[in-house]
Tab-separated table of C-alpha atoms in Angstrom:
chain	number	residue	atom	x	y	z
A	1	UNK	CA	0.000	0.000	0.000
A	2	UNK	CA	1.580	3.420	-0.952
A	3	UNK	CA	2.035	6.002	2.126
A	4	UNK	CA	2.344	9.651	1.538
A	5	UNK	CA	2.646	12.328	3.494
A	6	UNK	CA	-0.601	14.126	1.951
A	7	UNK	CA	-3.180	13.151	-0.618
A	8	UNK	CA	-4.986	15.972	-2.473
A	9	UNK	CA	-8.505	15.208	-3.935
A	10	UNK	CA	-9.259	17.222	-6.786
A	11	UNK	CA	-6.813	18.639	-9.005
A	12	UNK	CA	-8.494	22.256	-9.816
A	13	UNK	CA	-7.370	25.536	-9.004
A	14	UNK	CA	-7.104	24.980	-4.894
A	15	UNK	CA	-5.595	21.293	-5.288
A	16	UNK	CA	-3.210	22.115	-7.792
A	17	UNK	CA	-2.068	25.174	-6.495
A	18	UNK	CA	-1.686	22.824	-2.720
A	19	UNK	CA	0.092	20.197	-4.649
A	20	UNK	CA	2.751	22.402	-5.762
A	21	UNK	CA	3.573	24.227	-2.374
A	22	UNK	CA	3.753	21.259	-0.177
A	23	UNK	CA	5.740	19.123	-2.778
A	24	UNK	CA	8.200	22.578	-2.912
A	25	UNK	CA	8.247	22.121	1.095
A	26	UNK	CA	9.454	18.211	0.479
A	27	UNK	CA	6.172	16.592	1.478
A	28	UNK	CA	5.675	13.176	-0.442
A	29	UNK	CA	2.180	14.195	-2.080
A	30	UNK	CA	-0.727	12.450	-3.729
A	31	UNK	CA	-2.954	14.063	-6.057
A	32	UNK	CA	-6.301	12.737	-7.579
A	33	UNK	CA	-8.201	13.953	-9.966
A	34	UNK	CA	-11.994	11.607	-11.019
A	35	UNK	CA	-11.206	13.857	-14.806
A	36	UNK	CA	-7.965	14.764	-16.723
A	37	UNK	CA	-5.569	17.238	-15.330
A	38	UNK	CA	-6.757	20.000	-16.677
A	39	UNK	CA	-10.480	19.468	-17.370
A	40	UNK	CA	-13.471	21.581	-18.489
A	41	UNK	CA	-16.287	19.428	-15.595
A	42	UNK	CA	-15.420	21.886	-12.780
A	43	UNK	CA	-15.219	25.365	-11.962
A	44	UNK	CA	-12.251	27.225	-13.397
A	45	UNK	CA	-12.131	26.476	-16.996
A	46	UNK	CA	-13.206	29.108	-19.646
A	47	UNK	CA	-10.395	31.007	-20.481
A	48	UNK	CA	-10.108	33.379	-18.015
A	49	UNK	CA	-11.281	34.355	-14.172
A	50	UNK	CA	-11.147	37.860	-12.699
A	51	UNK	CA	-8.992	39.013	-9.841
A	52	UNK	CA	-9.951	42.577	-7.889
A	53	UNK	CA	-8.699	43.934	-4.570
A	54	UNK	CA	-12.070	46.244	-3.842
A	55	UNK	CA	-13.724	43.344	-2.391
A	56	UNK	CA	-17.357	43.958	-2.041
A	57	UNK	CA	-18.167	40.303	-0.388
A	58	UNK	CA	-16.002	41.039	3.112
A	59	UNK	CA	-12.557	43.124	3.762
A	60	UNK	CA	-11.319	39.762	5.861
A	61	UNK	CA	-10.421	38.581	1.455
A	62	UNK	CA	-8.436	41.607	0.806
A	63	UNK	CA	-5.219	40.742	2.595
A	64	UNK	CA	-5.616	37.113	1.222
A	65	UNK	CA	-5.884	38.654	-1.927
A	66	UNK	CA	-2.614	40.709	-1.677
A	67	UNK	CA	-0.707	37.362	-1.088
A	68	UNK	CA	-2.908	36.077	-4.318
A	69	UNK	CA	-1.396	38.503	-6.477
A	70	UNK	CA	2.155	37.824	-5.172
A	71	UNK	CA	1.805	34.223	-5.733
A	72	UNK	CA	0.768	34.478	-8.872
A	73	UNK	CA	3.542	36.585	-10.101
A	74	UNK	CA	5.756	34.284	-8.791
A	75	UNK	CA	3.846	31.694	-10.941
A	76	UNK	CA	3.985	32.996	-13.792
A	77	UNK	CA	7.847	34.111	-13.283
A	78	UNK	CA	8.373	29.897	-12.799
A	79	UNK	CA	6.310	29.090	-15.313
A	80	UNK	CA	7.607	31.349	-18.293
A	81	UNK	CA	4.494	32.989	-19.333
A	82	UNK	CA	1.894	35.697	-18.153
A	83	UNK	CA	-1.081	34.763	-16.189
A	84	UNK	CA	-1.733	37.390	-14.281
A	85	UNK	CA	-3.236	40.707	-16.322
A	86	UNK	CA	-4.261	43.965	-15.046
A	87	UNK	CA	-7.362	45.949	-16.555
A	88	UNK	CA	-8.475	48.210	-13.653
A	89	UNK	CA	-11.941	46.596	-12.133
A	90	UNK	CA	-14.935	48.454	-12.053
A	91	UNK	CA	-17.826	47.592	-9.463
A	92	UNK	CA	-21.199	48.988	-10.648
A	93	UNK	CA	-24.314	49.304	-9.033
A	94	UNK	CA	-27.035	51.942	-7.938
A	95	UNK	CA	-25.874	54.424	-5.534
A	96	UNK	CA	-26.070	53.002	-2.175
A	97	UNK	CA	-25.883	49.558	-3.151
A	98	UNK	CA	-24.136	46.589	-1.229
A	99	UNK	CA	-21.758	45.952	-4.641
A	100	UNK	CA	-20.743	49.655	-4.020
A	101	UNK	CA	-21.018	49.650	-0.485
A	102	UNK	CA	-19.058	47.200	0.030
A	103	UNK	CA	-16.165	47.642	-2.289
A	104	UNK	CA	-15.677	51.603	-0.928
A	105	UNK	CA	-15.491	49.296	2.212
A	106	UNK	CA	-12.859	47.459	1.451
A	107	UNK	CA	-10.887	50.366	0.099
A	108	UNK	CA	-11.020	52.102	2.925
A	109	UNK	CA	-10.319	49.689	5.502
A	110	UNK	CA	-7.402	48.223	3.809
A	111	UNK	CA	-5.864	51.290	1.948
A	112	UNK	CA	-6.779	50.765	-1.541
A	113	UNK	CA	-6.329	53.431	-4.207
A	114	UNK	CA	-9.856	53.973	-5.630
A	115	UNK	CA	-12.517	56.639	-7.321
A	116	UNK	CA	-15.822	56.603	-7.401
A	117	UNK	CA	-17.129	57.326	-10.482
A	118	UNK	CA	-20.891	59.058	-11.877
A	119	UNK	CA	-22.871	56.480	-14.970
A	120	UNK	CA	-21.453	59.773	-17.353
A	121	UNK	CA	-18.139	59.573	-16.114
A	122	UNK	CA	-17.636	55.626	-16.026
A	123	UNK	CA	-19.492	55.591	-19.301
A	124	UNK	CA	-17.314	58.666	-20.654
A	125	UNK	CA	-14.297	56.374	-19.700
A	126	UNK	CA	-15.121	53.354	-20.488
A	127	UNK	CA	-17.798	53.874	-23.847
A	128	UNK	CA	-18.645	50.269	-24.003
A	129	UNK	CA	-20.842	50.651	-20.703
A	130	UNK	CA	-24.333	51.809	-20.799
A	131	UNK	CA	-25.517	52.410	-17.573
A	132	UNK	CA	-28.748	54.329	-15.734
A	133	UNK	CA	-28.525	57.685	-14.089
A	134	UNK	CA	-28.482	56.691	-10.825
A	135	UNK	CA	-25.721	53.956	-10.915
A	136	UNK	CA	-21.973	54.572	-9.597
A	137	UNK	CA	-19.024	52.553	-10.925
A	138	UNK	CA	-16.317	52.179	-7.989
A	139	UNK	CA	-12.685	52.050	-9.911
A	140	UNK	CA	-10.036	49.992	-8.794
A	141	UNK	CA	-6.503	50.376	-10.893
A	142	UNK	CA	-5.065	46.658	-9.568
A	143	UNK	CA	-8.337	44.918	-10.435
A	144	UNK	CA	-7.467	42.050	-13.786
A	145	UNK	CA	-8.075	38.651	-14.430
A	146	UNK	CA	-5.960	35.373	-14.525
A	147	UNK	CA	-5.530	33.267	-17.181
A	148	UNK	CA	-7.518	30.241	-15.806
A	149	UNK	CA	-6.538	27.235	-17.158
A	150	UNK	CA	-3.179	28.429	-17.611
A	151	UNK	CA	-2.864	28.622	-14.167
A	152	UNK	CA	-3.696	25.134	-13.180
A	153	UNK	CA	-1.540	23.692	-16.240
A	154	UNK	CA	1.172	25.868	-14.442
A	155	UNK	CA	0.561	25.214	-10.934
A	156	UNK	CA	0.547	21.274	-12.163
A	157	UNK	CA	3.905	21.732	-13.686
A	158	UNK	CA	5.468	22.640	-11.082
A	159	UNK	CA	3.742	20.355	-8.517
A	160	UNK	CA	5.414	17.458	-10.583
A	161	UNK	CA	8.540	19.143	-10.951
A	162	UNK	CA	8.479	19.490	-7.370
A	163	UNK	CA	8.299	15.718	-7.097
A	164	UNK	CA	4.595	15.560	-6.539
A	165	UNK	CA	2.320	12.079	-7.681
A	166	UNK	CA	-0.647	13.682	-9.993
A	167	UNK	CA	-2.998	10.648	-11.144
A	168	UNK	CA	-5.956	11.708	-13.467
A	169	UNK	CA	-9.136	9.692	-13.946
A	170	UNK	CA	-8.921	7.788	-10.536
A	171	UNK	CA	-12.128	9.574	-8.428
A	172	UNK	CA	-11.880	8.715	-4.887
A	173	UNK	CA	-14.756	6.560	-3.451
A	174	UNK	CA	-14.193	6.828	0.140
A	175	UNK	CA	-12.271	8.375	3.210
A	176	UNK	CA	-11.610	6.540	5.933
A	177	UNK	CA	-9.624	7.231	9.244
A	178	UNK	CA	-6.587	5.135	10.345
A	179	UNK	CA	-5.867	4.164	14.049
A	180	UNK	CA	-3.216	6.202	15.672
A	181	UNK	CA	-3.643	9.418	13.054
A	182	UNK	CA	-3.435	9.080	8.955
A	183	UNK	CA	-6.178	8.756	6.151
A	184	UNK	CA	-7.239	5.529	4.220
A	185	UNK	CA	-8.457	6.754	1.086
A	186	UNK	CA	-9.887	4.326	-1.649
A	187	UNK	CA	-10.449	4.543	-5.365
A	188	UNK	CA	-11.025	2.045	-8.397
A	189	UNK	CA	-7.269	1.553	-8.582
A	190	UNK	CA	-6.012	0.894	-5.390
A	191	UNK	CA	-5.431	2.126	-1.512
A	192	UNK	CA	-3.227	4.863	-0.157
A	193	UNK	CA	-2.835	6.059	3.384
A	194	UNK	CA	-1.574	9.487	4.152
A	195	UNK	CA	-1.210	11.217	7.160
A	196	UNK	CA	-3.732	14.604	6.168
A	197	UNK	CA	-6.102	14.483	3.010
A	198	UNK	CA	-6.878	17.906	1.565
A	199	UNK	CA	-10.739	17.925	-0.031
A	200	UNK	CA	-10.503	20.417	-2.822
A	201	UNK	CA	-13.412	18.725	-4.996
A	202	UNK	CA	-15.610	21.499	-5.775
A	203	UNK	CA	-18.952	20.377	-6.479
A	204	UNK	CA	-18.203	16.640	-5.340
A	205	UNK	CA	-17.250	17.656	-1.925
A	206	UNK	CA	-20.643	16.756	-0.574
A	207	UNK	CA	-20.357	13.745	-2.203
A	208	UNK	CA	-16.587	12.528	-0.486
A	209	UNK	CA	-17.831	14.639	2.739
A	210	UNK	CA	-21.682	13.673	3.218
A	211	UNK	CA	-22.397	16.456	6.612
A	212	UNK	CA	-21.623	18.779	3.961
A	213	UNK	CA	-24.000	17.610	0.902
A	214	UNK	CA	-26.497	20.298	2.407
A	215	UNK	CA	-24.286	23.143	2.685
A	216	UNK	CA	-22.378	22.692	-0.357
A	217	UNK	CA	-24.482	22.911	-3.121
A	218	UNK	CA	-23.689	22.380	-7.066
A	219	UNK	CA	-25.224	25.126	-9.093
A	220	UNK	CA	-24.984	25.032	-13.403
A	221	UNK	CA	-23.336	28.264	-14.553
A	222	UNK	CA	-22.853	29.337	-18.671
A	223	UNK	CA	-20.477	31.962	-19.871
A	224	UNK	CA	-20.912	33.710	-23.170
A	225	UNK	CA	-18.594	35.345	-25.463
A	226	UNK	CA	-20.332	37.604	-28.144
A	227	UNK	CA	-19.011	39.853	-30.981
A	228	UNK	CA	-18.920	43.234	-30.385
A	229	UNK	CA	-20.360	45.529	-33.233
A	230	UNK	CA	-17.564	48.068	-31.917
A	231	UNK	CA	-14.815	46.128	-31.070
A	232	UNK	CA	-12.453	48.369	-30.515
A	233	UNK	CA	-15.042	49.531	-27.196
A	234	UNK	CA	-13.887	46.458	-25.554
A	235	UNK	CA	-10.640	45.515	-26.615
A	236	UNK	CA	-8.047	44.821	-23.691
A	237	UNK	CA	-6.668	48.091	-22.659
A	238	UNK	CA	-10.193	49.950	-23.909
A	239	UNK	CA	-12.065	48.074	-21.672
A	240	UNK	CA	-11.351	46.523	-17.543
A	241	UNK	CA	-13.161	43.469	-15.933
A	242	UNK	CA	-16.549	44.454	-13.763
A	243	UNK	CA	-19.029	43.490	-11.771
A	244	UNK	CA	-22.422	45.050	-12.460
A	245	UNK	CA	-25.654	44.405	-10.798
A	246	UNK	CA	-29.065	45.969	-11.699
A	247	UNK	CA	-32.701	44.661	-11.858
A	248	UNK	CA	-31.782	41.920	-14.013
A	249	UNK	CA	-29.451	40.279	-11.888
A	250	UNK	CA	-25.355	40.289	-11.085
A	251	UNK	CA	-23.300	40.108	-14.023
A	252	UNK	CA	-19.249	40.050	-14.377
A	253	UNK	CA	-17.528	41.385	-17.836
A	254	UNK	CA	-14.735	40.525	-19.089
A	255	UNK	CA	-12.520	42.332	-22.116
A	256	UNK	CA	-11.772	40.720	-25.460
A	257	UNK	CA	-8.860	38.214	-24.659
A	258	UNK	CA	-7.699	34.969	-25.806
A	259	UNK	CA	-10.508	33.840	-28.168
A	260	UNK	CA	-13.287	35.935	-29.659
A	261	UNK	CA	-16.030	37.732	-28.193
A	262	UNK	CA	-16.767	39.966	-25.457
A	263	UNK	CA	-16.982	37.672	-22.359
A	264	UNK	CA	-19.968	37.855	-19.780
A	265	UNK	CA	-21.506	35.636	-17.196
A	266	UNK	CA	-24.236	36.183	-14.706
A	267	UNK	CA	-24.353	34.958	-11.284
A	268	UNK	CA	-26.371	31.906	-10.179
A	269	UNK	CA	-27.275	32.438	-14.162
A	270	UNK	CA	-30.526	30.059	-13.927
A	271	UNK	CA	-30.126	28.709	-10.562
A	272	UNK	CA	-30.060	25.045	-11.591
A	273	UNK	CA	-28.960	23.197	-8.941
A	274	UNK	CA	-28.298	19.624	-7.959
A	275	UNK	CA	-25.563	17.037	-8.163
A	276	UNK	CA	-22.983	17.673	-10.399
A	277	UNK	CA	-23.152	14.630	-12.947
A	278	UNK	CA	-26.880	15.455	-13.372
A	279	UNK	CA	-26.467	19.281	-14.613
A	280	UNK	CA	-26.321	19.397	-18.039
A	281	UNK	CA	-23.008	20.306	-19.591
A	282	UNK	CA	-24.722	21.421	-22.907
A	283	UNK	CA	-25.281	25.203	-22.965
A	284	UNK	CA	-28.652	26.244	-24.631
A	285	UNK	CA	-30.532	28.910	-26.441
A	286	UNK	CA	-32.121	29.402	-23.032
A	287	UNK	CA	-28.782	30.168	-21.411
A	288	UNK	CA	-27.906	32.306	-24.468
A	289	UNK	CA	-30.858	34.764	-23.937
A	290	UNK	CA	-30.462	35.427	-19.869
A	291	UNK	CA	-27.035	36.496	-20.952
A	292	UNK	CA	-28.129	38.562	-23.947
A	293	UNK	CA	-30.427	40.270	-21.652
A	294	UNK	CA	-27.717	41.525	-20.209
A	295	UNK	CA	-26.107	42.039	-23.320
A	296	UNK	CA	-28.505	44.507	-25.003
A	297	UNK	CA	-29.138	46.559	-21.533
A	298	UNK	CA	-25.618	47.630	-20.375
A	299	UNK	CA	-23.045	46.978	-23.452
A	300	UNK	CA	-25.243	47.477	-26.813
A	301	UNK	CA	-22.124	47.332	-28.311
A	302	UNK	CA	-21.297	44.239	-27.474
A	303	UNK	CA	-24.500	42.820	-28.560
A	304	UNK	CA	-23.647	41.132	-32.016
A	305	UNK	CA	-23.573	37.128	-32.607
A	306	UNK	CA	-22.852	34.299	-29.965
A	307	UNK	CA	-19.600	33.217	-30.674
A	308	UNK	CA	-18.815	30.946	-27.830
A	309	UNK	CA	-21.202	29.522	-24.787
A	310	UNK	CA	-18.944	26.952	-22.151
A	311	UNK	CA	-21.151	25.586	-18.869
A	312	UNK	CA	-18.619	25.240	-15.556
A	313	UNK	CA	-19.751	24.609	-11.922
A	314	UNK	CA	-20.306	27.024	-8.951
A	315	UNK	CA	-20.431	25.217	-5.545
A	316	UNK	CA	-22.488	27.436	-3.008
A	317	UNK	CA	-22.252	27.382	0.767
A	318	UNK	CA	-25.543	29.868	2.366
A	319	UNK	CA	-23.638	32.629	3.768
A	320	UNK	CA	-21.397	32.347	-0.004
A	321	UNK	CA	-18.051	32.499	2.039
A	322	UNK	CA	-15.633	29.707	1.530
A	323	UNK	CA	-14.654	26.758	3.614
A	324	UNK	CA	-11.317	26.197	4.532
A	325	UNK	CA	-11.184	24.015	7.788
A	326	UNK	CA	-10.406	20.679	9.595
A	327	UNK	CA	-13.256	18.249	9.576
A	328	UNK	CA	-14.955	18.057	12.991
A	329	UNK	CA	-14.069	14.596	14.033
A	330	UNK	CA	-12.221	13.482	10.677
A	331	UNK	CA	-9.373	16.223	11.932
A	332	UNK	CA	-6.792	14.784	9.843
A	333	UNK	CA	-9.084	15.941	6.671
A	334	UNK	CA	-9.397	19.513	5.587
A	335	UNK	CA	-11.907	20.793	3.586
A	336	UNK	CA	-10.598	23.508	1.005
A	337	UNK	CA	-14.034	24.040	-0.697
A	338	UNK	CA	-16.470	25.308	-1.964
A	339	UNK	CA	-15.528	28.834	-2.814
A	340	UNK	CA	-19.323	30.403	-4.409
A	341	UNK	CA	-18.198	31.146	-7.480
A	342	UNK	CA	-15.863	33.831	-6.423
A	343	UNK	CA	-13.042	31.270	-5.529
A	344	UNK	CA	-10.119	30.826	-8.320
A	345	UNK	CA	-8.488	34.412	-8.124
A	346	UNK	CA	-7.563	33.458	-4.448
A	347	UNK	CA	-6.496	29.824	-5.565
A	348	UNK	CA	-2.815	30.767	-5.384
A	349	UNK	CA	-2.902	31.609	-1.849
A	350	UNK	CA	-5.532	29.436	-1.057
A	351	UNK	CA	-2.911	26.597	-1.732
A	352	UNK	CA	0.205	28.203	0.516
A	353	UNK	CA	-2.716	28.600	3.599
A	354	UNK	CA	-2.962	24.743	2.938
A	355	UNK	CA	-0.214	23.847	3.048
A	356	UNK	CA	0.861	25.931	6.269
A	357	UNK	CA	-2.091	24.170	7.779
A	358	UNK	CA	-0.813	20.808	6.588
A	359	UNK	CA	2.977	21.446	7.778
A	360	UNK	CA	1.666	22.962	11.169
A	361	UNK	CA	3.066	26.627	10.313
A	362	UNK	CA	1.674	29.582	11.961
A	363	UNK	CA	-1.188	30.842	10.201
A	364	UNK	CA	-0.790	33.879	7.935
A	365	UNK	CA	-4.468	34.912	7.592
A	366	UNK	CA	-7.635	34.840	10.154
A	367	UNK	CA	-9.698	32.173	8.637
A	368	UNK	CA	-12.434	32.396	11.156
A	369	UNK	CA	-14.726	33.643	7.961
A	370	UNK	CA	-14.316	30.385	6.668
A	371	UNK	CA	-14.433	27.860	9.710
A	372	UNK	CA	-16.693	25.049	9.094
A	373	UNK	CA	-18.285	25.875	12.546
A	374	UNK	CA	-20.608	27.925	11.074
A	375	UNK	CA	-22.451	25.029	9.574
A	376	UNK	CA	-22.044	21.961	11.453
């Protein structure tokens, strides 16, 4: 039976990024993955994900975030390519709003430059918005996105350079604790004991963690990419990333990058929900037309043909904050998901915190925010 120090399930954006800094530490580690190494069934696939420092959700992110964007400059640097790009972020909303609100927040309390800007000024700014009179766009220079699947090809890399195991297509069918500390864990090729298990599954977590198949809940997201009838409006460097939400929901922007088409996605989209291998995969002209909707009111621009729709996976706890946290009971698992849909951009740090929790190093963050205690 094959012993190693840790055994990462799931090999996404948190696992892969784990893998890599305990192998770099000189922990024997165990990765596995129930898809290929990358693959487009979870979360983090579609190109691109965006990364902003004016965080609306809490100020407890924004010094996780700081670390983020360190980490994944050193990434890239290891890597040999660019994955980290900055736009300026925009968070839009009406006046008053808790998207507004709660960015100026999180500029405030943690230094970070920032204007708030009128619907004529954003819109005289940035042209490709169209926005009502009584919305305010909060500006944020440092605000980007990463180059998503990049980042877990890279983060992979050097997980097995590092002298890390990575096996694809091996999904783990159960957890089980050893006497006197350690992990059993069991898939359709064989046993391995470890002495900590990281969960980083995503939407399966509920499914290798049952007390959490109630609080961690699969939801069926689409992103669209559409061709701008003024593309120059939304080119990269003409136009930043944003999040924007009105009376027809919350929807994040992206600029042209990559592949064609203005990118846009809208959050909890249709709120399908359910277990992950019974969403559909298949995007449809229904998931087409929420998006256009969103389309035609704020970037009329933008609002030529569909060029591209891709379906990924949010995993949703209720209050929407993450989970990182020993398993009461089980304390030689910890659970490094779900992340809501707001997740990957903090997937670089995300995998240092797990490893200092792994390697017993003196935590670098309060992660009370994320403690499973608040559920179970």
């Amino acid at each position: 039976m094959a012993a190693f120090d840790v055994i990462v399930v799931g090999t996404g954006a948190m696992g892969a990024a784990a893998c890599w800094q305990l192998a770099r530490r000189g922990q024997k580690v165990l990765a596995l993955d129930r898809y290929d190494i990358p693959n487009a069934m979870g979360s983090s696939h579609g190109v691109n994900r965006i990364i902003r420092l004016a965080y609306f959700e809490h100020p407890a992110y924004v010094p996780i975030l700081r670390r983020a964007y360190e980490l994944w400059r050193e990434t890239e640097q290891l890597a040999g390519e660019q994955l980290l790009w900055i736009t300026g972020s925009l968070d839009i909303g009406a006046s008053g709003s808790k998207i507004v609100e709660g960015a100026l927040a999180s500029c405030r309390q943690h230094g970070l430059d920032h204007e708030v800007l009128s619907a004529a000024d954003a819109m005289a700014r940035y042209p490709g918005y169209r926005l009502p009179e009584n919305f305010v766009a909060l500006h944020q220079p440092e605000g980007g996105f990463v180059a998503s699947e990049r980042a877990i090809v890279a983060a992979a890399n050097l997980a097995l350079q590092s002298g890390a195991v990575l096996r694809a297509r091996e999904p783990v069918l159960d957890m089980t604790p050893i006497a006197g500390g350690g992990v059993r864990v069991r898939t359709g090729r064989g046993v391995y004991e470890a002495g900590q298990v990281i969960v980083s599954a995503g939407a399966w977590v509920g499914e290798l963690v049952p007390g959490l198949s109630a609080t961690a809940v699969p939801e069926r997201q689409v992103l669209g990419w559409f061709q701008p009838k003024r593309p120059e409006l939304f080119r990269l460097g003409a136009f930043p990333v944003s999040n924007l939400k009105g009376d027809l929901g919350h929807f994040y922007q992206f600029p042209v990058w990559n592949v064609p088409g203005f990118k846009i996605g809208l959050y909890h989209h249709l709120h399908e929900q359910g277990a992950p291998e019974q969403l559909s995969r298949e995007p449809t002209a229904a998931d087409e037309a929420v998006l256009r909707r969103g389309v035609a009111e704020f970037f009329p621009d933008a609002d030529g043909d569909v060029l591209a729709l891709r379906t990924c996976m949010f995993t949703n706890t209720p209050d929407e904050h993450f989970i990182i946290d020993r398993l009461p009971g089980f304390e030689d698992v910890i659970v490094a998901s779900p992340c809501s849909g707001h997740g990957f951009k903090f997937a670089s740090a995300i995998g240092e915190i797990l490893a200092d929790l792994v390697t017993a190093r003196a935590a670098r963050f309060d992660l009370s925010l994320f403690s499973l205690s608040r559920f179970l």
